[in-house]
Coordinates of C-alpha atoms in Angstrom, one line a residue:
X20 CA 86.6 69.6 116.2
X21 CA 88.4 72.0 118.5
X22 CA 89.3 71.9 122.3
X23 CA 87.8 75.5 122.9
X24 CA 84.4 75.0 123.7
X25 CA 82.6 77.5 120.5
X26 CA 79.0 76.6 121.3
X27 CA 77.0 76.9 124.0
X28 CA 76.2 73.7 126.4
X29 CA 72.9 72.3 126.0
X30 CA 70.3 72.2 129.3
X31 CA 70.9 68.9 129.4
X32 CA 74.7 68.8 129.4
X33 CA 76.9 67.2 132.3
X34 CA 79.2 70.0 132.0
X35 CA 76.3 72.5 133.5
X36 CA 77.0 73.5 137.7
X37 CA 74.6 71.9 139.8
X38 CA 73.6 71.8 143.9
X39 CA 75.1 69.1 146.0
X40 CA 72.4 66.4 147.0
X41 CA 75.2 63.9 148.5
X42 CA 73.7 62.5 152.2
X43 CA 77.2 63.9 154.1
X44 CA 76.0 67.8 152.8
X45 CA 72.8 67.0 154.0
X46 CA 73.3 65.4 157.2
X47 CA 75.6 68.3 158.0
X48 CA 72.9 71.2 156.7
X49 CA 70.4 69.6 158.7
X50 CA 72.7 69.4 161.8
X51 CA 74.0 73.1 161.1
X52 CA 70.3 74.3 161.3
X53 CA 69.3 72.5 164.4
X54 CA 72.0 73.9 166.2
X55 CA 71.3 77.6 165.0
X56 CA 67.7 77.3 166.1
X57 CA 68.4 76.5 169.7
X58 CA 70.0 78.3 172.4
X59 CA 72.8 76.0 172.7
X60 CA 76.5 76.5 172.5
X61 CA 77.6 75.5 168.9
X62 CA 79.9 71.9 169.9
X63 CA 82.8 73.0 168.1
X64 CA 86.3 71.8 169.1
X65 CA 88.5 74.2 169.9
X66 CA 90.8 76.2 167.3
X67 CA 93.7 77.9 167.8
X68 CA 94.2 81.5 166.0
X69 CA 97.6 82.8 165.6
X70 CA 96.1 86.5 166.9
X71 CA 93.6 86.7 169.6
X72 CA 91.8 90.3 170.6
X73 CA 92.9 92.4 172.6
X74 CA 90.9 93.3 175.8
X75 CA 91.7 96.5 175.7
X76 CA 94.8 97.1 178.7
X77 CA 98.0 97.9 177.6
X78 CA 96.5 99.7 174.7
X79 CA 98.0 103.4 174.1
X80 CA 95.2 106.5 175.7
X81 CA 93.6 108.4 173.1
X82 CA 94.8 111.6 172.6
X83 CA 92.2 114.3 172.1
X84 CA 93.2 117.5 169.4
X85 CA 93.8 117.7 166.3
X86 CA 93.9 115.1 164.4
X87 CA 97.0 114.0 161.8
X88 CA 96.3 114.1 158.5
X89 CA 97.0 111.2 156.8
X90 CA 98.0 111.0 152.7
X91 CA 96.0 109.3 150.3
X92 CA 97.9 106.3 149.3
X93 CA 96.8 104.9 145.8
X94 CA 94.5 101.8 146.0
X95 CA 97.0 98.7 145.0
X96 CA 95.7 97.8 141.2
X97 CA 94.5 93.8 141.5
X98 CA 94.6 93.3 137.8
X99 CA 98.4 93.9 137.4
X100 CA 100.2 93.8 134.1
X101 CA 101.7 90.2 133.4
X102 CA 104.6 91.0 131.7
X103 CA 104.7 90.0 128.0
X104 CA 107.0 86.7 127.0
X105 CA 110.0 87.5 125.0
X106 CA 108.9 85.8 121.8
X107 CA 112.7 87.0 120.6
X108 CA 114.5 85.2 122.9
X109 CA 117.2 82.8 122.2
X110 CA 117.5 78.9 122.9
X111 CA 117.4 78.4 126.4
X112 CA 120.9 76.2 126.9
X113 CA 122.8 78.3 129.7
X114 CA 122.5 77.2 133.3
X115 CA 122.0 80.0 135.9
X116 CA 124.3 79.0 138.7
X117 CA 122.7 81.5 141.2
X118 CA 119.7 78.8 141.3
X119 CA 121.4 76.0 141.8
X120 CA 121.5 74.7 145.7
X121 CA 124.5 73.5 147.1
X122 CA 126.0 70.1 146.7
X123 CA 125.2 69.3 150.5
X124 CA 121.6 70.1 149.9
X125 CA 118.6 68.7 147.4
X126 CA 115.6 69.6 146.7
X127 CA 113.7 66.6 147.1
X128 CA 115.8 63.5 149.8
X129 CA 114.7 61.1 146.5
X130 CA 113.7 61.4 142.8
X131 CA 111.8 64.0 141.0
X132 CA 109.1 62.7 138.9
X133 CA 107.4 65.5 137.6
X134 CA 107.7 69.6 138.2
X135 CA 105.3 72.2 136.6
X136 CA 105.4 75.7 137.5
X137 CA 102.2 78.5 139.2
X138 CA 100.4 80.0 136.5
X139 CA 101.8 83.4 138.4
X140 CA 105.6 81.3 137.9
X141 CA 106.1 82.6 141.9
X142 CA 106.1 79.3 142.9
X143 CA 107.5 75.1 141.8
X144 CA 105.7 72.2 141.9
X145 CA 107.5 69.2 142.6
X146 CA 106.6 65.1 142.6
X147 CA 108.7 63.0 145.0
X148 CA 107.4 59.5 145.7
X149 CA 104.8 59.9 148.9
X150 CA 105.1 63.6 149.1
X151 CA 104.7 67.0 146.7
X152 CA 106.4 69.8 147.6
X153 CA 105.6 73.6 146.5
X154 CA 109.0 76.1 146.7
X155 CA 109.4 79.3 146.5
X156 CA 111.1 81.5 143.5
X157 CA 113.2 82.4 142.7
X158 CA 116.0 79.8 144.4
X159 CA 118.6 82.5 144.7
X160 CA 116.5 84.7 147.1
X161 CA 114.9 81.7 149.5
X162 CA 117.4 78.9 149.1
X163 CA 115.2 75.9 148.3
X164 CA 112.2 77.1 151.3
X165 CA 108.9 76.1 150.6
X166 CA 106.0 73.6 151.8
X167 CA 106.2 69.6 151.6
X168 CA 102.6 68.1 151.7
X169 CA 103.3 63.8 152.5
X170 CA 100.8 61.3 151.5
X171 CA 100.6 57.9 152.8
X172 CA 100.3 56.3 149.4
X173 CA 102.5 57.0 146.4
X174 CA 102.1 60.0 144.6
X175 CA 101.3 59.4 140.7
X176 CA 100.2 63.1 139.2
X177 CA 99.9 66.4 140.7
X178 CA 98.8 69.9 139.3
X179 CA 98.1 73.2 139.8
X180 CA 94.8 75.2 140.2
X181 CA 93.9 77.8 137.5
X182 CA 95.3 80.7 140.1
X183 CA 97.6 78.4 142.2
X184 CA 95.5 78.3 145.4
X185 CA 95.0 74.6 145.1
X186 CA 97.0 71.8 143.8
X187 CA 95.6 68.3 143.1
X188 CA 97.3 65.0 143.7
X189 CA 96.4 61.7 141.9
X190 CA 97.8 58.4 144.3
X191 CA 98.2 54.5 143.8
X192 CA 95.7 54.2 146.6
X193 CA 92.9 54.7 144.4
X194 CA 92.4 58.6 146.0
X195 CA 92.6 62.3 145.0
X196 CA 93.3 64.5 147.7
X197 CA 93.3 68.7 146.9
X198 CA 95.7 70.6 148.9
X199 CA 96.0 74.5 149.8
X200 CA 99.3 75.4 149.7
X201 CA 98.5 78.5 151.2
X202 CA 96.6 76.9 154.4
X203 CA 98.6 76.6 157.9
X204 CA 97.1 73.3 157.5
X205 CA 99.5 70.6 155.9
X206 CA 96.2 68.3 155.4
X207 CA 94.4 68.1 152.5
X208 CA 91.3 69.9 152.2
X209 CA 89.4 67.1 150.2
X210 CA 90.2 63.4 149.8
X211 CA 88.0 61.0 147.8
X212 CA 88.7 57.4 147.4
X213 CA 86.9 56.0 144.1
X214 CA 86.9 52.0 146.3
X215 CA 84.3 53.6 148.0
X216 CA 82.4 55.7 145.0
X217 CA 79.7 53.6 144.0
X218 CA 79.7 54.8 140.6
X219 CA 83.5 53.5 140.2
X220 CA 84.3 51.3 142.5
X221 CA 87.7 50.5 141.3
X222 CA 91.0 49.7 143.6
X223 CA 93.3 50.9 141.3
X224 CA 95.9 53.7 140.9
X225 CA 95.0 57.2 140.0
X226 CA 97.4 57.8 137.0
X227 CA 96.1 60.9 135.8
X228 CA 94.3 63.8 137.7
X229 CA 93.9 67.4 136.7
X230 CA 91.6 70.3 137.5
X231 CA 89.5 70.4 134.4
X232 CA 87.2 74.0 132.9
X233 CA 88.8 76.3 134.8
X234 CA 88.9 74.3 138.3
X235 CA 84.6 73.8 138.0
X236 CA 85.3 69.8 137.5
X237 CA 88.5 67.4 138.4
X238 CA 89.6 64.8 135.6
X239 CA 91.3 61.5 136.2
X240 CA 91.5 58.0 135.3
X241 CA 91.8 55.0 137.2
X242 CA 92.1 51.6 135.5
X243 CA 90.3 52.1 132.3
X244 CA 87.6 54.5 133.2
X245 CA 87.7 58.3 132.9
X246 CA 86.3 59.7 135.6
X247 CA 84.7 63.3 136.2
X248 CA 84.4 64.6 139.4
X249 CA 82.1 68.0 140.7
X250 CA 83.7 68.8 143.9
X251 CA 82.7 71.7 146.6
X252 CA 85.4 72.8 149.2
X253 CA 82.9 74.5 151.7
X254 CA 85.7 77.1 152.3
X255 CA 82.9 80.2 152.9
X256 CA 81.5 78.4 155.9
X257 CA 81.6 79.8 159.1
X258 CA 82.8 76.5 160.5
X259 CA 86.4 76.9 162.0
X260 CA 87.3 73.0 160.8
X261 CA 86.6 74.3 157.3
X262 CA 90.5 74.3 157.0
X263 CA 90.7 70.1 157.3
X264 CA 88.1 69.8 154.9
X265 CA 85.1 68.5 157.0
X266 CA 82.9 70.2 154.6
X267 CA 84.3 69.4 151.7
X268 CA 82.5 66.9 149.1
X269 CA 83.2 65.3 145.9
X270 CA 80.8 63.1 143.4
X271 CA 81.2 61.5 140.3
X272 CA 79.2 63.0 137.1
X273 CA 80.2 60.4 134.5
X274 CA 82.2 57.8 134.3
X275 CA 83.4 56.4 130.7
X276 CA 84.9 53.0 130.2
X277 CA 87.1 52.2 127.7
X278 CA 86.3 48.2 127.3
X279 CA 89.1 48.0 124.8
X280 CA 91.8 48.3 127.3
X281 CA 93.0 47.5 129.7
X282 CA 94.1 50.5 131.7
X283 CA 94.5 54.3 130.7
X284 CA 98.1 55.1 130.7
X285 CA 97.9 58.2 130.0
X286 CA 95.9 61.4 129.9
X287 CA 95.8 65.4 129.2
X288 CA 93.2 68.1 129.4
X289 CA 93.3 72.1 129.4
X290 CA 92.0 73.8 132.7
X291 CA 93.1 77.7 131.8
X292 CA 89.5 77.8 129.4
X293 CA 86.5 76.0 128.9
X294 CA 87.0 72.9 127.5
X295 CA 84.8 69.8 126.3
X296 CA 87.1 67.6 125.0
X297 CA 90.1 65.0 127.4
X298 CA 92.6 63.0 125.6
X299 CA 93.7 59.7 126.8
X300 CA 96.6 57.2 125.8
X301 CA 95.2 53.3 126.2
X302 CA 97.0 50.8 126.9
X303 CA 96.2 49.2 123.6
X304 CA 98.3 51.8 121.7
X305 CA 95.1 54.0 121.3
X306 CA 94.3 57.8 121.3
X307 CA 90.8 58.8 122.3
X308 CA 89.5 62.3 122.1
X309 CA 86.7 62.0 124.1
X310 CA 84.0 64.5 124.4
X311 CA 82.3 65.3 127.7
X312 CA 79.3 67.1 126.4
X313 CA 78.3 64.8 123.7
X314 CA 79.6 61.7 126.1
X315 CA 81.1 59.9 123.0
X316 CA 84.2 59.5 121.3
X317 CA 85.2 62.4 118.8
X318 CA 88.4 60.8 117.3
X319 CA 90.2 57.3 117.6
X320 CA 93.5 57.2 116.3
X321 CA 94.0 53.2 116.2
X322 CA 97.1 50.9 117.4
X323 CA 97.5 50.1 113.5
X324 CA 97.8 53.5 112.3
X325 CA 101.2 54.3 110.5
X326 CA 101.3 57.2 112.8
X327 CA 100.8 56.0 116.0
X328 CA 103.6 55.2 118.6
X329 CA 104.9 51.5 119.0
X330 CA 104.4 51.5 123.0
X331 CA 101.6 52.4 125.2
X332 CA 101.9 56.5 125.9
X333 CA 103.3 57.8 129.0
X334 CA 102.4 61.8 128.4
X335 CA 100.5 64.3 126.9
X336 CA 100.9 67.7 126.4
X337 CA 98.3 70.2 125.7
X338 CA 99.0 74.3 125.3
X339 CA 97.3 76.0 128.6
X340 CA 96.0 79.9 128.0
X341 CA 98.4 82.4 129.2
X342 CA 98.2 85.7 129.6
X343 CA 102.1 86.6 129.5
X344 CA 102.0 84.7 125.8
X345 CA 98.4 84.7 124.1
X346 CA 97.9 82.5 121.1
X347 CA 95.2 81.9 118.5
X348 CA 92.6 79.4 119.8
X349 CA 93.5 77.0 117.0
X350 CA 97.0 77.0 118.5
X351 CA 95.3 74.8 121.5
X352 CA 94.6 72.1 119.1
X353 CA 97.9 70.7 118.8
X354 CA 99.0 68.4 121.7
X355 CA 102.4 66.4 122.0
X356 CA 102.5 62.4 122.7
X357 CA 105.9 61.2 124.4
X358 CA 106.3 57.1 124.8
X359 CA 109.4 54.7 125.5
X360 CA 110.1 54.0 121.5
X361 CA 112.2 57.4 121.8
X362 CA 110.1 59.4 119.9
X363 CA 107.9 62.4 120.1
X364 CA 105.0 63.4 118.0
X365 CA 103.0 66.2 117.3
X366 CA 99.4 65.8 116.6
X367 CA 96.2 67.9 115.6
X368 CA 92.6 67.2 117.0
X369 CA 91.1 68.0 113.5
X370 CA 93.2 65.6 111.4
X371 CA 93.6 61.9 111.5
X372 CA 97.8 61.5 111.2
X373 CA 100.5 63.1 113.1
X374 CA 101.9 66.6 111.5
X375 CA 105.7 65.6 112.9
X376 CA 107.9 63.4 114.8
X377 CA 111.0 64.3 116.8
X378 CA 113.6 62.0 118.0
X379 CA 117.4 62.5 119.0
X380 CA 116.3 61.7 122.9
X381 CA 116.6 58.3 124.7
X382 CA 113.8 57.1 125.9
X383 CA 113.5 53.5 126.5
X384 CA 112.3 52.2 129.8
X385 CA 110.9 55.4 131.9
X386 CA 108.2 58.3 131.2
X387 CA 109.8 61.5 130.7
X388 CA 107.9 65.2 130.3
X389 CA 107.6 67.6 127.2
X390 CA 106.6 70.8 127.0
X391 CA 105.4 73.5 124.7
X392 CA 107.4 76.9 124.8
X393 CA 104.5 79.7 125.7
X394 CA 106.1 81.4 122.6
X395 CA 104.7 78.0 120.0
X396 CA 108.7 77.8 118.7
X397 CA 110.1 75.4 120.9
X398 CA 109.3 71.7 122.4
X399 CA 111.1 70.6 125.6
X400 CA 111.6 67.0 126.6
X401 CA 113.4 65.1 129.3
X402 CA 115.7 61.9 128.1
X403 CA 117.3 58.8 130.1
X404 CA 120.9 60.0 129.1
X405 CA 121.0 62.6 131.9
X406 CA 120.6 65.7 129.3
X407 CA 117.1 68.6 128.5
X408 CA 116.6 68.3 124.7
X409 CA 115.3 71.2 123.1
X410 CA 113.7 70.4 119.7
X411 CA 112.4 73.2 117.4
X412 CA 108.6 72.9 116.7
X413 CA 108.2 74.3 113.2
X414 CA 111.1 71.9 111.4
X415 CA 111.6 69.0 113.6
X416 CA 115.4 69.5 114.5
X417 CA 117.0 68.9 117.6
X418 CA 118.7 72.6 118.8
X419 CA 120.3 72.0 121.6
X420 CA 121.2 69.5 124.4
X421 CA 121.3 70.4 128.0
X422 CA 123.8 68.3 129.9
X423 CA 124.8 68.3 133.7
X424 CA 122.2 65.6 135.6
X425 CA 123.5 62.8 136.9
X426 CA 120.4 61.0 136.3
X427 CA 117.7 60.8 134.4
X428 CA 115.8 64.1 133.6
X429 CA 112.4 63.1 134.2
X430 CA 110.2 66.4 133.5
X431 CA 110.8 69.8 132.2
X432 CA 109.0 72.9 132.2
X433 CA 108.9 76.6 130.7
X434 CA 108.1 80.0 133.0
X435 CA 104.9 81.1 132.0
X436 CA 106.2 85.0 131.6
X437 CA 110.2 84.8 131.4
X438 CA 113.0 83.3 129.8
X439 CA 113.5 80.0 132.0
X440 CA 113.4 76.8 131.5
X441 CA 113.4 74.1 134.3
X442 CA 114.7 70.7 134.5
X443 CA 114.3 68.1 137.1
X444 CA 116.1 64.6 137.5
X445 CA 116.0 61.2 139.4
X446 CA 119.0 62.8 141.5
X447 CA 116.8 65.3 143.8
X448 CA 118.2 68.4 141.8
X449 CA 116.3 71.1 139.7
X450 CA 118.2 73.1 137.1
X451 CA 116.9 76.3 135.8
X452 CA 118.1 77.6 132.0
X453 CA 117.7 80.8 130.5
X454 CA 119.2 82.1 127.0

């Protein structure tokens, strides 16, 4: 077993690309093609453009002689260097004041659920109740400035794109909306309600949703069914509504149900490579590893195992690719499993028991975040007592513990190429560490 995909996918895999034959793409197609035969006007509303051309007065007259010679400027270099992570760097305990907003001003008006930073760490991610909201870093140069997107239904996951030009939100509507944060457009360029997916068909809430083989496929789950979705965002079109999404489409591949269980309560996936394999928390105290190209279950760790947690899981954390930290592709097969017994544990897709189990945070009532450090020495988790615990990864211990919330830290988070660490809490406030 490994989450890397090491073999090539058979022909008949559900993991292979494939053209859209949904009846809204063809209905529009066959509209689009009527109107380019005739002579017509396309009937396009009209869009407003922040230029428009000009017409030509007003415009500076040429000037006829010799021309200026103009120096060669370098073309800019698109694969820039990411710089490496300090892999030397000490524990991550000391707040960075120049970050912090003032008291008279939060970062969210209510509680922060979750927070994940870009893969290019230019950028925050942020979960509020019925809205995410994308700031800008760092806080010292732009004061908290950044791009709310609202929902009308509560907000239960959001993540990032492989190259941050699309976050995904998962709500208790039963929908999935994908958002471009850099659009001038605050709505969402694709919204699919499963009530409505005939494959599905399921009211209720979206509890886990994430980009999934390097942002080909979206994973979620919604009652007790893993769902994957092959979308198409229709962004190359020539049609100026492209922005709002009205080509945009979505359709379920396959849909596995876990008749065990009641509801998934938890679930985790790696977008940054290809990837067969999703792991999902039941319910019933059960971890699946299922496998999307063999469309069976790989691994079942069971709700009697001496290993397994005495609640229902709330998270999972998998190690994404970076480029700033690269590790061995065995590395990607641990994950971490967080639930409300106040415990942690560390687990490996090719054996059958946990490798180790840290505790030292409270955890009791409400799901809390953990990370992996890019550098594979350090574990981050979030606690109820209002404190970051940092927990070393190799032995176990607890190292440090960050105070200074006045609520409960709910999620943390590591920069993917510097010495940061990020920490949000029920109050509104994010707090940013470094060594």
């Amino acid at each position: 077993l490994c989450i890397a995909q090491m073999k090539p996918l058979p022909s008949n895999s559900k993991l292979l690309d494939f053209t859209f034959t949904s009846e809204s793409k063809t209905k529009t197609n066959s509209k689009r093609s009527s109107l380019k035969n005739s002579k017509k006007t396309k009937d396009f509303p009209i869009v407003y453009h922040k230029t428009i051309r000009s017409s030509g007065y007003g415009q500076p007259t040429k000037v006829y002689g010799r021309k200026k010679t103009q120096k060669k400027t370098k073309p800019a270099n698109s694969k820039a260097e990411v710089p490496a992570y300090p892999s030397s760097c000490g524990i991550l305990r000391n707040i960075q004041h120049q970050h912090t907003l003032p008291r008279d001003k939060w970062l969210h008006n209510g509680a922060i659920h979750s927070v994940q930073y870009s893969p290019d760490g230019k950028s925050l991610l942020t979960r509020g109740c019925k809205h995410i909201r994308i700031t800008k870093l760092p806080i010292s140069r732009f004061k908290g400035d950044g791009k709310q997107f609202s929902e009308n239904s509560k907000v239960r996951s959001c993540s990032w794109g492989r190259n941050g030009d699309l976050v995904l939100s998962g709500l208790s509507n039963s929908c999935i909306s994908i958002w471009k944060p850099g659009s001038i457009s605050e709505a969402s360029i694709l919204t699919h309600s499963f009530s409505e997916d005939k494959r599905v068909r399921s009211t209720r809430p979206v509890i886990f949703a994430s980009f999934f083989r390097r942002d080909r496929f979206i994973m979620s789950t919604i009652g007790n069914k893993a769902v994957l979705l092959k979308y198409s965002l229709g962004l190359n079109s020539r049609d100026p509504l492209n922005k709002i999404g009205r080509d945009s489409v979505a359709k379920t591949i396959h849909c596995c149900v876990f008749e065990d269980a009641k509801d998934i309560a938890a679930g985790g996936c790696v977008n940054s490579f290809s990837s067969t394999t999703a792991i999902f928390g039941l319910s019933n105290r059960e971890i699946r590893m299922y496998d999307f190209n063999r469309l069976t279950t790989v691994r079942c760790i069971k709700a009697d195992h001496p290993d397994a947690h005495a609640k229902p899981l709330h998270t999972i954390a998998m190690k994404e690719s970076l480029k700033s930290s690269p590790v061995h592709v065995l590395e990607h097969n641990l994950f971490l499993t967080a639930a409300a017994d106040q415990r942690i544990k560390l687990w490996d897709l090719r054996a059958n028991r946990a490798c180790m189990s840290f505790q030292g945070h409270a955890n009791r009532s409400r799901p809390v975040g953990v990370r992996f450090s890019p550098c594979m020495r350090w574990i981050a988790a979030g606690s109820e007592d209002g404190a970051a615990h940092v927990y070393a990864l190799r032995t176990g211990g607890l190292l440090c513990r960050i105070s200074g919330a006045k609520d409960v830290v709910s999620d943390v988070d590591f920069h993917p190429s510097k010495p940061q660490l990020v920490s949000v809490s029920l109050d509104g406030q994010a707090r940013f560490h470094t060594c």
